[in-house]
């Protein structure tokens, strides 16, 4: 073996080790941030009130009256997962059930504005879970919607058993929206009638690449492959398989797509990718002008509610 060959092998080995270390760092950074779970509850309570003042007081009041309750089941990979549920404002005339799914790093508290919208404005029953590694749920990493969809598929019959109605909508924001889109392509009970996704990403690899460009532009894109391999080895799934677009290709039930055109965290371009991928069944799109990431409701609360209300009325009339 020549000196040049040895040098090339050494360089390749060093580069491979560096890529592996960078991939491990990126996987850990993205999927196991701290603080999380119960240690992060206070921050998320403040966030809920910043999105809609009075949200946590509303939540605490219903909980104190025994109207809003907690439940725990065994979810995907054997971890215990938590959710809250609350009946419609007028239970005798409930219009259906909504499952509201939160985003990355959040928990069931953050999107109380959607829980209040469905319960108080639309008279829906609502179940709103903590995804794994969030809130009061167990878990060893953030599943980016891909494995979370398997937990949502466990929550669907739980919500149906609690509320006993035959019209269910899944509504998620950001990673929760990706979770909803990923769920939409799987086999689901007939009573799951509709989906609403708000600023979800087209795939995990596209989202992580966008985040890499925004925050770690010096890291080459090849590191994503290494991070995906690390994730696959540790948790059983890789970035490339976790695709909203691929799941939407199999979805034949109605879906409303929402995205702010000033969103640069989940790039606005993801909206069209997701919308175009759904080629079966009814679909609608609403672009919120000037809204940044996960800000469409806060910027246009009445318009947001009207779009969702009208969409659900159309689905019921089909």
PDB file of C-alpha atoms in Angstrom:
ATOM      1  CA  UNK A   1       0.000   0.000   0.000  1.00  0.00           C
ATOM      2  CA  UNK A   2       1.471   3.316  -1.048  1.00  0.00           C
ATOM      3  CA  UNK A   3       1.831   6.309   1.257  1.00  0.00           C
ATOM      4  CA  UNK A   4      -0.724   8.161  -0.866  1.00  0.00           C
ATOM      5  CA  UNK A   5      -3.256   5.335  -0.477  1.00  0.00           C
ATOM      6  CA  UNK A   6      -2.680   5.262   3.282  1.00  0.00           C
ATOM      7  CA  UNK A   7      -3.143   9.014   3.462  1.00  0.00           C
ATOM      8  CA  UNK A   8      -6.386   8.801   1.473  1.00  0.00           C
ATOM      9  CA  UNK A   9      -7.684   6.056   3.776  1.00  0.00           C
ATOM     10  CA  UNK A  10      -6.771   8.118   6.818  1.00  0.00           C
ATOM     11  CA  UNK A  11      -8.524  11.179   5.446  1.00  0.00           C
ATOM     12  CA  UNK A  12     -11.626   9.129   4.562  1.00  0.00           C
ATOM     13  CA  UNK A  13     -11.644   7.602   8.039  1.00  0.00           C
ATOM     14  CA  UNK A  14     -11.379  11.006   9.714  1.00  0.00           C
ATOM     15  CA  UNK A  15     -14.125  12.431   7.512  1.00  0.00           C
ATOM     16  CA  UNK A  16     -16.378   9.432   8.202  1.00  0.00           C
ATOM     17  CA  UNK A  17     -15.813   9.755  11.942  1.00  0.00           C
ATOM     18  CA  UNK A  18     -16.516  13.475  11.803  1.00  0.00           C
ATOM     19  CA  UNK A  19     -19.708  12.862   9.814  1.00  0.00           C
ATOM     20  CA  UNK A  20     -20.784  10.209  12.322  1.00  0.00           C
ATOM     21  CA  UNK A  21     -20.106  12.528  15.263  1.00  0.00           C
ATOM     22  CA  UNK A  22     -21.913  15.401  13.550  1.00  0.00           C
ATOM     23  CA  UNK A  23     -24.840  13.101  12.727  1.00  0.00           C
ATOM     24  CA  UNK A  24     -25.058  11.916  16.321  1.00  0.00           C
ATOM     25  CA  UNK A  25     -24.957  15.507  17.561  1.00  0.00           C
ATOM     26  CA  UNK A  26     -27.644  16.602  15.104  1.00  0.00           C
ATOM     27  CA  UNK A  27     -29.924  13.684  16.002  1.00  0.00           C
ATOM     28  CA  UNK A  28     -29.549  14.390  19.717  1.00  0.00           C
ATOM     29  CA  UNK A  29     -29.931  18.141  19.259  1.00  0.00           C
ATOM     30  CA  UNK A  30     -33.128  17.813  17.227  1.00  0.00           C
ATOM     31  CA  UNK A  31     -34.811  14.900  18.973  1.00  0.00           C
ATOM     32  CA  UNK A  32     -33.827  15.138  22.651  1.00  0.00           C
ATOM     33  CA  UNK A  33     -33.793  18.843  23.567  1.00  0.00           C
ATOM     34  CA  UNK A  34     -33.983  20.004  27.183  1.00  0.00           C
ATOM     35  CA  UNK A  35     -35.884  21.096  29.127  1.00  0.00           C
ATOM     36  CA  UNK A  36     -38.875  19.044  28.101  1.00  0.00           C
ATOM     37  CA  UNK A  37     -41.921  17.336  29.516  1.00  0.00           C
ATOM     38  CA  UNK A  38     -43.052  18.316  32.994  1.00  0.00           C
ATOM     39  CA  UNK A  39     -39.957  20.505  33.403  1.00  0.00           C
ATOM     40  CA  UNK A  40     -41.285  22.699  30.596  1.00  0.00           C
ATOM     41  CA  UNK A  41     -44.915  23.060  31.711  1.00  0.00           C
ATOM     42  CA  UNK A  42     -44.635  26.612  33.072  1.00  0.00           C
ATOM     43  CA  UNK A  43     -43.142  27.971  29.842  1.00  0.00           C
ATOM     44  CA  UNK A  44     -45.917  26.415  27.825  1.00  0.00           C
ATOM     45  CA  UNK A  45     -48.604  27.793  30.135  1.00  0.00           C
ATOM     46  CA  UNK A  46     -47.253  31.268  29.431  1.00  0.00           C
ATOM     47  CA  UNK A  47     -47.122  30.503  25.707  1.00  0.00           C
ATOM     48  CA  UNK A  48     -50.769  29.392  25.731  1.00  0.00           C
ATOM     49  CA  UNK A  49     -51.814  32.696  27.304  1.00  0.00           C
ATOM     50  CA  UNK A  50     -49.684  34.687  24.872  1.00  0.00           C
ATOM     51  CA  UNK A  51     -51.510  33.050  21.961  1.00  0.00           C
ATOM     52  CA  UNK A  52     -54.928  33.626  23.514  1.00  0.00           C
ATOM     53  CA  UNK A  53     -55.212  35.534  26.814  1.00  0.00           C
ATOM     54  CA  UNK A  54     -57.065  33.708  29.550  1.00  0.00           C
ATOM     55  CA  UNK A  55     -56.479  30.232  28.100  1.00  0.00           C
ATOM     56  CA  UNK A  56     -54.943  28.650  31.184  1.00  0.00           C
ATOM     57  CA  UNK A  57     -57.543  30.223  33.503  1.00  0.00           C
ATOM     58  CA  UNK A  58     -60.248  28.704  31.271  1.00  0.00           C
ATOM     59  CA  UNK A  59     -58.466  25.332  31.389  1.00  0.00           C
ATOM     60  CA  UNK A  60     -57.927  25.469  35.168  1.00  0.00           C
ATOM     61  CA  UNK A  61     -61.550  26.435  35.742  1.00  0.00           C
ATOM     62  CA  UNK A  62     -62.953  23.514  33.766  1.00  0.00           C
ATOM     63  CA  UNK A  63     -60.513  21.155  35.435  1.00  0.00           C
ATOM     64  CA  UNK A  64     -61.499  22.365  38.923  1.00  0.00           C
ATOM     65  CA  UNK A  65     -65.146  21.670  38.061  1.00  0.00           C
ATOM     66  CA  UNK A  66     -64.310  18.122  36.906  1.00  0.00           C
ATOM     67  CA  UNK A  67     -65.458  18.908  33.351  1.00  0.00           C
ATOM     68  CA  UNK A  68     -61.985  18.693  31.801  1.00  0.00           C
ATOM     69  CA  UNK A  69     -60.256  15.422  32.658  1.00  0.00           C
ATOM     70  CA  UNK A  70     -56.975  13.553  32.190  1.00  0.00           C
ATOM     71  CA  UNK A  71     -56.400  10.077  30.854  1.00  0.00           C
ATOM     72  CA  UNK A  72     -53.368   7.884  30.176  1.00  0.00           C
ATOM     73  CA  UNK A  73     -52.907   4.928  27.835  1.00  0.00           C
ATOM     74  CA  UNK A  74     -49.978   2.780  26.750  1.00  0.00           C
ATOM     75  CA  UNK A  75     -48.860   4.142  23.416  1.00  0.00           C
ATOM     76  CA  UNK A  76     -46.314   3.309  20.771  1.00  0.00           C
ATOM     77  CA  UNK A  77     -43.176   1.454  21.886  1.00  0.00           C
ATOM     78  CA  UNK A  78     -44.679   0.814  25.330  1.00  0.00           C
ATOM     79  CA  UNK A  79     -44.504   4.367  26.642  1.00  0.00           C
ATOM     80  CA  UNK A  80     -47.379   5.823  28.668  1.00  0.00           C
ATOM     81  CA  UNK A  81     -48.972   8.779  26.922  1.00  0.00           C
ATOM     82  CA  UNK A  82     -51.259  11.412  28.404  1.00  0.00           C
ATOM     83  CA  UNK A  83     -54.199  13.395  27.068  1.00  0.00           C
ATOM     84  CA  UNK A  84     -56.890  15.722  28.345  1.00  0.00           C
ATOM     85  CA  UNK A  85     -60.469  15.601  27.163  1.00  0.00           C
ATOM     86  CA  UNK A  86     -63.464  17.857  27.555  1.00  0.00           C
ATOM     87  CA  UNK A  87     -67.076  17.497  26.377  1.00  0.00           C
ATOM     88  CA  UNK A  88     -68.774  20.009  24.103  1.00  0.00           C
ATOM     89  CA  UNK A  89     -70.199  23.115  25.729  1.00  0.00           C
ATOM     90  CA  UNK A  90     -73.685  21.704  25.157  1.00  0.00           C
ATOM     91  CA  UNK A  91     -73.063  17.932  25.269  1.00  0.00           C
ATOM     92  CA  UNK A  92     -76.600  16.954  24.258  1.00  0.00           C
ATOM     93  CA  UNK A  93     -76.143  18.658  20.884  1.00  0.00           C
ATOM     94  CA  UNK A  94     -72.432  17.994  20.326  1.00  0.00           C
ATOM     95  CA  UNK A  95     -71.468  18.316  16.657  1.00  0.00           C
ATOM     96  CA  UNK A  96     -68.646  15.786  16.747  1.00  0.00           C
ATOM     97  CA  UNK A  97     -65.218  15.193  18.263  1.00  0.00           C
ATOM     98  CA  UNK A  98     -61.933  16.955  17.523  1.00  0.00           C
ATOM     99  CA  UNK A  99     -58.470  15.654  18.332  1.00  0.00           C
ATOM    100  CA  UNK A 100     -56.092  18.631  18.599  1.00  0.00           C
ATOM    101  CA  UNK A 101     -52.386  17.869  18.124  1.00  0.00           C
ATOM    102  CA  UNK A 102     -49.644  20.224  19.351  1.00  0.00           C
ATOM    103  CA  UNK A 103     -46.301  21.066  17.778  1.00  0.00           C
ATOM    104  CA  UNK A 104     -42.604  20.486  18.379  1.00  0.00           C
ATOM    105  CA  UNK A 105     -41.502  21.224  21.938  1.00  0.00           C
ATOM    106  CA  UNK A 106     -45.016  22.130  23.039  1.00  0.00           C
ATOM    107  CA  UNK A 107     -47.696  20.118  24.844  1.00  0.00           C
ATOM    108  CA  UNK A 108     -51.465  19.862  25.282  1.00  0.00           C
ATOM    109  CA  UNK A 109     -51.607  23.322  26.906  1.00  0.00           C
ATOM    110  CA  UNK A 110     -50.158  25.421  24.101  1.00  0.00           C
ATOM    111  CA  UNK A 111     -52.983  25.221  21.579  1.00  0.00           C
ATOM    112  CA  UNK A 112     -55.826  25.726  24.030  1.00  0.00           C
ATOM    113  CA  UNK A 113     -57.135  28.340  21.595  1.00  0.00           C
ATOM    114  CA  UNK A 114     -58.051  25.480  19.262  1.00  0.00           C
ATOM    115  CA  UNK A 115     -59.568  23.443  22.094  1.00  0.00           C
ATOM    116  CA  UNK A 116     -61.684  26.479  23.028  1.00  0.00           C
ATOM    117  CA  UNK A 117     -62.597  27.061  19.377  1.00  0.00           C
ATOM    118  CA  UNK A 118     -63.887  23.516  18.955  1.00  0.00           C
ATOM    119  CA  UNK A 119     -65.595  23.291  22.342  1.00  0.00           C
ATOM    120  CA  UNK A 120     -67.010  26.774  22.870  1.00  0.00           C
ATOM    121  CA  UNK A 121     -67.521  28.020  19.298  1.00  0.00           C
ATOM    122  CA  UNK A 122     -68.266  24.804  17.385  1.00  0.00           C
ATOM    123  CA  UNK A 123     -69.770  22.713  20.244  1.00  0.00           C
ATOM    124  CA  UNK A 124     -67.403  19.784  19.659  1.00  0.00           C
ATOM    125  CA  UNK A 125     -66.031  17.322  22.169  1.00  0.00           C
ATOM    126  CA  UNK A 126     -62.226  17.584  22.276  1.00  0.00           C
ATOM    127  CA  UNK A 127     -59.356  15.274  23.140  1.00  0.00           C
ATOM    128  CA  UNK A 128     -55.898  16.868  23.144  1.00  0.00           C
ATOM    129  CA  UNK A 129     -52.878  14.661  23.824  1.00  0.00           C
ATOM    130  CA  UNK A 130     -49.269  15.179  24.802  1.00  0.00           C
ATOM    131  CA  UNK A 131     -47.060  13.609  22.160  1.00  0.00           C
ATOM    132  CA  UNK A 132     -44.195  11.463  23.396  1.00  0.00           C
ATOM    133  CA  UNK A 133     -41.368  13.354  25.133  1.00  0.00           C
ATOM    134  CA  UNK A 134     -43.782  16.265  25.701  1.00  0.00           C
ATOM    135  CA  UNK A 135     -45.952  17.336  28.612  1.00  0.00           C
ATOM    136  CA  UNK A 136     -46.996  14.482  30.884  1.00  0.00           C
ATOM    137  CA  UNK A 137     -46.274  11.756  28.324  1.00  0.00           C
ATOM    138  CA  UNK A 138     -43.299   9.445  28.538  1.00  0.00           C
ATOM    139  CA  UNK A 139     -40.909   8.929  25.655  1.00  0.00           C
ATOM    140  CA  UNK A 140     -37.221   8.894  24.834  1.00  0.00           C
ATOM    141  CA  UNK A 141     -37.243  11.345  21.915  1.00  0.00           C
ATOM    142  CA  UNK A 142     -39.326  13.659  19.751  1.00  0.00           C
ATOM    143  CA  UNK A 143     -40.838  11.503  17.008  1.00  0.00           C
ATOM    144  CA  UNK A 144     -41.442  14.332  14.501  1.00  0.00           C
ATOM    145  CA  UNK A 145     -44.960  13.086  13.752  1.00  0.00           C
ATOM    146  CA  UNK A 146     -43.873   9.821  12.180  1.00  0.00           C
ATOM    147  CA  UNK A 147     -44.222   7.530  15.176  1.00  0.00           C
ATOM    148  CA  UNK A 148     -46.591  10.038  16.800  1.00  0.00           C
ATOM    149  CA  UNK A 149     -49.173   9.054  14.208  1.00  0.00           C
ATOM    150  CA  UNK A 150     -49.219   5.579  15.776  1.00  0.00           C
ATOM    151  CA  UNK A 151     -50.131   7.112  19.140  1.00  0.00           C
ATOM    152  CA  UNK A 152     -52.838   9.237  17.515  1.00  0.00           C
ATOM    153  CA  UNK A 153     -54.234   6.049  15.997  1.00  0.00           C
ATOM    154  CA  UNK A 154     -54.531   4.707  19.554  1.00  0.00           C
ATOM    155  CA  UNK A 155     -56.205   7.900  20.761  1.00  0.00           C
ATOM    156  CA  UNK A 156     -58.828   7.840  18.002  1.00  0.00           C
ATOM    157  CA  UNK A 157     -60.840   4.887  19.414  1.00  0.00           C
ATOM    158  CA  UNK A 158     -60.320   6.182  22.965  1.00  0.00           C
ATOM    159  CA  UNK A 159     -61.959   9.492  22.029  1.00  0.00           C
ATOM    160  CA  UNK A 160     -64.722   7.622  20.206  1.00  0.00           C
ATOM    161  CA  UNK A 161     -65.401   5.437  23.240  1.00  0.00           C
ATOM    162  CA  UNK A 162     -65.544   8.479  25.539  1.00  0.00           C
ATOM    163  CA  UNK A 163     -67.840  10.629  23.421  1.00  0.00           C
ATOM    164  CA  UNK A 164     -69.759   8.075  21.343  1.00  0.00           C
ATOM    165  CA  UNK A 165     -70.272  10.098  18.171  1.00  0.00           C
ATOM    166  CA  UNK A 166     -69.557   9.354  14.533  1.00  0.00           C
ATOM    167  CA  UNK A 167     -67.906  12.520  13.234  1.00  0.00           C
ATOM    168  CA  UNK A 168     -64.258  13.088  14.099  1.00  0.00           C
ATOM    169  CA  UNK A 169     -61.781  15.669  12.834  1.00  0.00           C
ATOM    170  CA  UNK A 170     -58.032  15.678  13.480  1.00  0.00           C
ATOM    171  CA  UNK A 171     -56.488  19.170  13.695  1.00  0.00           C
ATOM    172  CA  UNK A 172     -52.782  19.826  14.177  1.00  0.00           C
ATOM    173  CA  UNK A 173     -50.348  22.744  14.095  1.00  0.00           C
ATOM    174  CA  UNK A 174     -46.713  22.593  12.884  1.00  0.00           C
ATOM    175  CA  UNK A 175     -45.340  19.172  13.899  1.00  0.00           C
ATOM    176  CA  UNK A 176     -48.895  18.385  14.988  1.00  0.00           C
ATOM    177  CA  UNK A 177     -50.032  19.180  11.447  1.00  0.00           C
ATOM    178  CA  UNK A 178     -47.362  16.859  10.060  1.00  0.00           C
ATOM    179  CA  UNK A 179     -48.631  14.219  12.512  1.00  0.00           C
ATOM    180  CA  UNK A 180     -52.166  14.681  11.189  1.00  0.00           C
ATOM    181  CA  UNK A 181     -51.041  14.438   7.557  1.00  0.00           C
ATOM    182  CA  UNK A 182     -48.944  11.355   8.313  1.00  0.00           C
ATOM    183  CA  UNK A 183     -51.914   9.787  10.090  1.00  0.00           C
ATOM    184  CA  UNK A 184     -54.232  10.559   7.159  1.00  0.00           C
ATOM    185  CA  UNK A 185     -52.584   8.001   4.890  1.00  0.00           C
ATOM    186  CA  UNK A 186     -53.096   5.046   7.229  1.00  0.00           C
ATOM    187  CA  UNK A 187     -56.157   2.824   7.640  1.00  0.00           C
ATOM    188  CA  UNK A 188     -58.553   4.657   9.965  1.00  0.00           C
ATOM    189  CA  UNK A 189     -62.091   4.075  11.297  1.00  0.00           C
ATOM    190  CA  UNK A 190     -64.941   5.358   9.131  1.00  0.00           C
ATOM    191  CA  UNK A 191     -65.940   7.913  11.762  1.00  0.00           C
ATOM    192  CA  UNK A 192     -62.706   9.856  11.123  1.00  0.00           C
ATOM    193  CA  UNK A 193     -64.185  12.228   8.563  1.00  0.00           C
ATOM    194  CA  UNK A 194     -61.783  15.159   8.116  1.00  0.00           C
ATOM    195  CA  UNK A 195     -58.344  16.649   8.751  1.00  0.00           C
ATOM    196  CA  UNK A 196     -57.084  20.195   9.285  1.00  0.00           C
ATOM    197  CA  UNK A 197     -53.365  20.839   8.982  1.00  0.00           C
ATOM    198  CA  UNK A 198     -51.898  24.213   9.926  1.00  0.00           C
ATOM    199  CA  UNK A 199     -48.315  24.920   8.742  1.00  0.00           C
ATOM    200  CA  UNK A 200     -47.131  21.319   8.663  1.00  0.00           C
ATOM    201  CA  UNK A 201     -43.962  20.234   6.866  1.00  0.00           C
ATOM    202  CA  UNK A 202     -43.803  18.100   3.735  1.00  0.00           C
ATOM    203  CA  UNK A 203     -41.262  15.694   5.215  1.00  0.00           C
ATOM    204  CA  UNK A 204     -38.835  15.469   8.106  1.00  0.00           C
ATOM    205  CA  UNK A 205     -35.776  15.578   5.873  1.00  0.00           C
ATOM    206  CA  UNK A 206     -36.993  18.708   4.081  1.00  0.00           C
ATOM    207  CA  UNK A 207     -37.770  20.383   7.397  1.00  0.00           C
ATOM    208  CA  UNK A 208     -34.433  19.481   8.967  1.00  0.00           C
ATOM    209  CA  UNK A 209     -32.624  20.663   5.856  1.00  0.00           C
ATOM    210  CA  UNK A 210     -34.455  23.996   6.075  1.00  0.00           C
ATOM    211  CA  UNK A 211     -33.493  24.270   9.754  1.00  0.00           C
ATOM    212  CA  UNK A 212     -29.900  23.374   8.881  1.00  0.00           C
ATOM    213  CA  UNK A 213     -29.746  26.202   6.342  1.00  0.00           C
ATOM    214  CA  UNK A 214     -31.299  28.639   8.829  1.00  0.00           C
ATOM    215  CA  UNK A 215     -29.160  27.826  11.871  1.00  0.00           C
ATOM    216  CA  UNK A 216     -26.260  25.595  10.841  1.00  0.00           C
ATOM    217  CA  UNK A 217     -25.388  26.621   7.288  1.00  0.00           C
ATOM    218  CA  UNK A 218     -21.782  25.544   7.859  1.00  0.00           C
ATOM    219  CA  UNK A 219     -22.907  21.909   8.265  1.00  0.00           C
ATOM    220  CA  UNK A 220     -23.006  20.074   4.920  1.00  0.00           C
ATOM    221  CA  UNK A 221     -26.313  18.451   3.911  1.00  0.00           C
ATOM    222  CA  UNK A 222     -24.673  14.990   3.963  1.00  0.00           C
ATOM    223  CA  UNK A 223     -24.791  15.121   7.750  1.00  0.00           C
ATOM    224  CA  UNK A 224     -28.564  14.618   7.512  1.00  0.00           C
ATOM    225  CA  UNK A 225     -27.922  11.123   6.167  1.00  0.00           C
ATOM    226  CA  UNK A 226     -25.641  10.363   9.096  1.00  0.00           C
ATOM    227  CA  UNK A 227     -28.163  11.785  11.579  1.00  0.00           C
ATOM    228  CA  UNK A 228     -30.894   9.704   9.958  1.00  0.00           C
ATOM    229  CA  UNK A 229     -28.811   6.541  10.334  1.00  0.00           C
ATOM    230  CA  UNK A 230     -28.185   7.345  14.002  1.00  0.00           C
ATOM    231  CA  UNK A 231     -31.907   7.903  14.522  1.00  0.00           C
ATOM    232  CA  UNK A 232     -32.742   4.662  12.723  1.00  0.00           C
ATOM    233  CA  UNK A 233     -30.303   2.735  14.909  1.00  0.00           C
ATOM    234  CA  UNK A 234     -31.527   4.273  18.179  1.00  0.00           C
ATOM    235  CA  UNK A 235     -35.258   4.647  17.560  1.00  0.00           C
ATOM    236  CA  UNK A 236     -36.218   2.534  14.558  1.00  0.00           C
ATOM    237  CA  UNK A 237     -37.066   5.217  11.979  1.00  0.00           C
ATOM    238  CA  UNK A 238     -35.177   7.430   9.562  1.00  0.00           C
ATOM    239  CA  UNK A 239     -35.715  10.933   8.234  1.00  0.00           C
ATOM    240  CA  UNK A 240     -36.435   9.939   4.645  1.00  0.00           C
ATOM    241  CA  UNK A 241     -39.318   7.616   5.484  1.00  0.00           C
ATOM    242  CA  UNK A 242     -41.074  10.227   7.639  1.00  0.00           C
ATOM    243  CA  UNK A 243     -42.996  11.965   4.879  1.00  0.00           C
ATOM    244  CA  UNK A 244     -46.270  13.862   4.989  1.00  0.00           C
ATOM    245  CA  UNK A 245     -46.285  13.933   1.183  1.00  0.00           C
ATOM    246  CA  UNK A 246     -46.099  10.141   0.836  1.00  0.00           C
ATOM    247  CA  UNK A 247     -48.909   9.695   3.354  1.00  0.00           C
ATOM    248  CA  UNK A 248     -51.059  12.341   1.666  1.00  0.00           C
ATOM    249  CA  UNK A 249     -50.816  10.393  -1.583  1.00  0.00           C
ATOM    250  CA  UNK A 250     -52.889   7.702   0.154  1.00  0.00           C
ATOM    251  CA  UNK A 251     -55.388  10.049   1.839  1.00  0.00           C
ATOM    252  CA  UNK A 252     -58.899  10.094   0.356  1.00  0.00           C
ATOM    253  CA  UNK A 253     -60.761  11.991   3.106  1.00  0.00           C
ATOM    254  CA  UNK A 254     -61.332  15.772   3.175  1.00  0.00           C
ATOM    255  CA  UNK A 255     -58.508  18.026   4.344  1.00  0.00           C
ATOM    256  CA  UNK A 256     -58.112  21.749   4.945  1.00  0.00           C
ATOM    257  CA  UNK A 257     -54.569  23.089   4.450  1.00  0.00           C
ATOM    258  CA  UNK A 258     -53.602  26.331   6.261  1.00  0.00           C
ATOM    259  CA  UNK A 259     -50.295  28.194   6.090  1.00  0.00           C
ATOM    260  CA  UNK A 260     -49.083  31.740   6.644  1.00  0.00           C
ATOM    261  CA  UNK A 261     -47.291  33.162   3.618  1.00  0.00           C
ATOM    262  CA  UNK A 262     -44.645  34.809   5.854  1.00  0.00           C
ATOM    263  CA  UNK A 263     -43.694  31.490   7.469  1.00  0.00           C
ATOM    264  CA  UNK A 264     -39.956  30.953   7.150  1.00  0.00           C
ATOM    265  CA  UNK A 265     -39.618  28.257   9.828  1.00  0.00           C
ATOM    266  CA  UNK A 266     -41.684  25.660   7.996  1.00  0.00           C
ATOM    267  CA  UNK A 267     -41.142  27.267   4.589  1.00  0.00           C
ATOM    268  CA  UNK A 268     -44.308  28.440   2.850  1.00  0.00           C
ATOM    269  CA  UNK A 269     -43.346  26.260  -0.130  1.00  0.00           C
ATOM    270  CA  UNK A 270     -44.247  23.179   1.913  1.00  0.00           C
ATOM    271  CA  UNK A 271     -47.925  24.114   1.649  1.00  0.00           C
ATOM    272  CA  UNK A 272     -48.052  23.588  -2.099  1.00  0.00           C
ATOM    273  CA  UNK A 273     -46.029  20.372  -1.881  1.00  0.00           C
ATOM    274  CA  UNK A 274     -48.507  18.949   0.614  1.00  0.00           C
ATOM    275  CA  UNK A 275     -51.595  20.245  -1.171  1.00  0.00           C
ATOM    276  CA  UNK A 276     -50.474  18.847  -4.521  1.00  0.00           C
ATOM    277  CA  UNK A 277     -49.635  15.463  -2.983  1.00  0.00           C
ATOM    278  CA  UNK A 278     -53.250  14.882  -1.984  1.00  0.00           C
ATOM    279  CA  UNK A 279     -54.876  13.817  -5.236  1.00  0.00           C
ATOM    280  CA  UNK A 280     -57.825  11.840  -3.821  1.00  0.00           C
ATOM    281  CA  UNK A 281     -60.856  13.307  -2.088  1.00  0.00           C
ATOM    282  CA  UNK A 282     -61.905  16.831  -1.250  1.00  0.00           C
ATOM    283  CA  UNK A 283     -59.370  19.472  -0.233  1.00  0.00           C
ATOM    284  CA  UNK A 284     -59.229  23.190   0.491  1.00  0.00           C
ATOM    285  CA  UNK A 285     -56.404  25.668   1.027  1.00  0.00           C
ATOM    286  CA  UNK A 286     -56.329  28.904   2.999  1.00  0.00           C
ATOM    287  CA  UNK A 287     -53.266  31.165   2.947  1.00  0.00           C
ATOM    288  CA  UNK A 288     -53.076  33.602   5.866  1.00  0.00           C
ATOM    289  CA  UNK A 289     -51.492  36.806   4.501  1.00  0.00           C
ATOM    290  CA  UNK A 290     -48.480  38.011   6.481  1.00  0.00           C
ATOM    291  CA  UNK A 291     -48.737  35.269   9.102  1.00  0.00           C
ATOM    292  CA  UNK A 292     -45.490  33.800  10.377  1.00  0.00           C
ATOM    293  CA  UNK A 293     -45.126  30.262  11.683  1.00  0.00           C
ATOM    294  CA  UNK A 294     -48.107  28.939  13.670  1.00  0.00           C
ATOM    295  CA  UNK A 295     -49.505  32.482  13.768  1.00  0.00           C
ATOM    296  CA  UNK A 296     -52.503  32.250  11.430  1.00  0.00           C
ATOM    297  CA  UNK A 297     -55.085  32.028  14.234  1.00  0.00           C
ATOM    298  CA  UNK A 298     -53.473  34.756  16.335  1.00  0.00           C
ATOM    299  CA  UNK A 299     -53.380  37.099  13.330  1.00  0.00           C
ATOM    300  CA  UNK A 300     -56.827  36.271  11.946  1.00  0.00           C
ATOM    301  CA  UNK A 301     -58.894  34.564  14.690  1.00  0.00           C
ATOM    302  CA  UNK A 302     -62.325  35.173  13.179  1.00  0.00           C
ATOM    303  CA  UNK A 303     -61.252  34.297   9.634  1.00  0.00           C
ATOM    304  CA  UNK A 304     -59.523  31.163  10.924  1.00  0.00           C
ATOM    305  CA  UNK A 305     -62.637  30.016  12.758  1.00  0.00           C
ATOM    306  CA  UNK A 306     -64.827  30.748   9.749  1.00  0.00           C
ATOM    307  CA  UNK A 307     -62.630  28.770   7.357  1.00  0.00           C
ATOM    308  CA  UNK A 308     -62.616  25.750   9.676  1.00  0.00           C
ATOM    309  CA  UNK A 309     -66.342  26.063  10.401  1.00  0.00           C
ATOM    310  CA  UNK A 310     -67.232  26.282   6.701  1.00  0.00           C
ATOM    311  CA  UNK A 311     -64.930  23.379   5.842  1.00  0.00           C
ATOM    312  CA  UNK A 312     -66.521  21.116   8.450  1.00  0.00           C
ATOM    313  CA  UNK A 313     -70.013  22.094   7.294  1.00  0.00           C
ATOM    314  CA  UNK A 314     -69.086  21.102   3.729  1.00  0.00           C
ATOM    315  CA  UNK A 315     -67.720  17.770   4.911  1.00  0.00           C
ATOM    316  CA  UNK A 316     -70.904  17.060   6.856  1.00  0.00           C
ATOM    317  CA  UNK A 317     -72.979  17.855   3.782  1.00  0.00           C
ATOM    318  CA  UNK A 318     -71.083  15.387   1.570  1.00  0.00           C
TER     319      UNK A 318
END
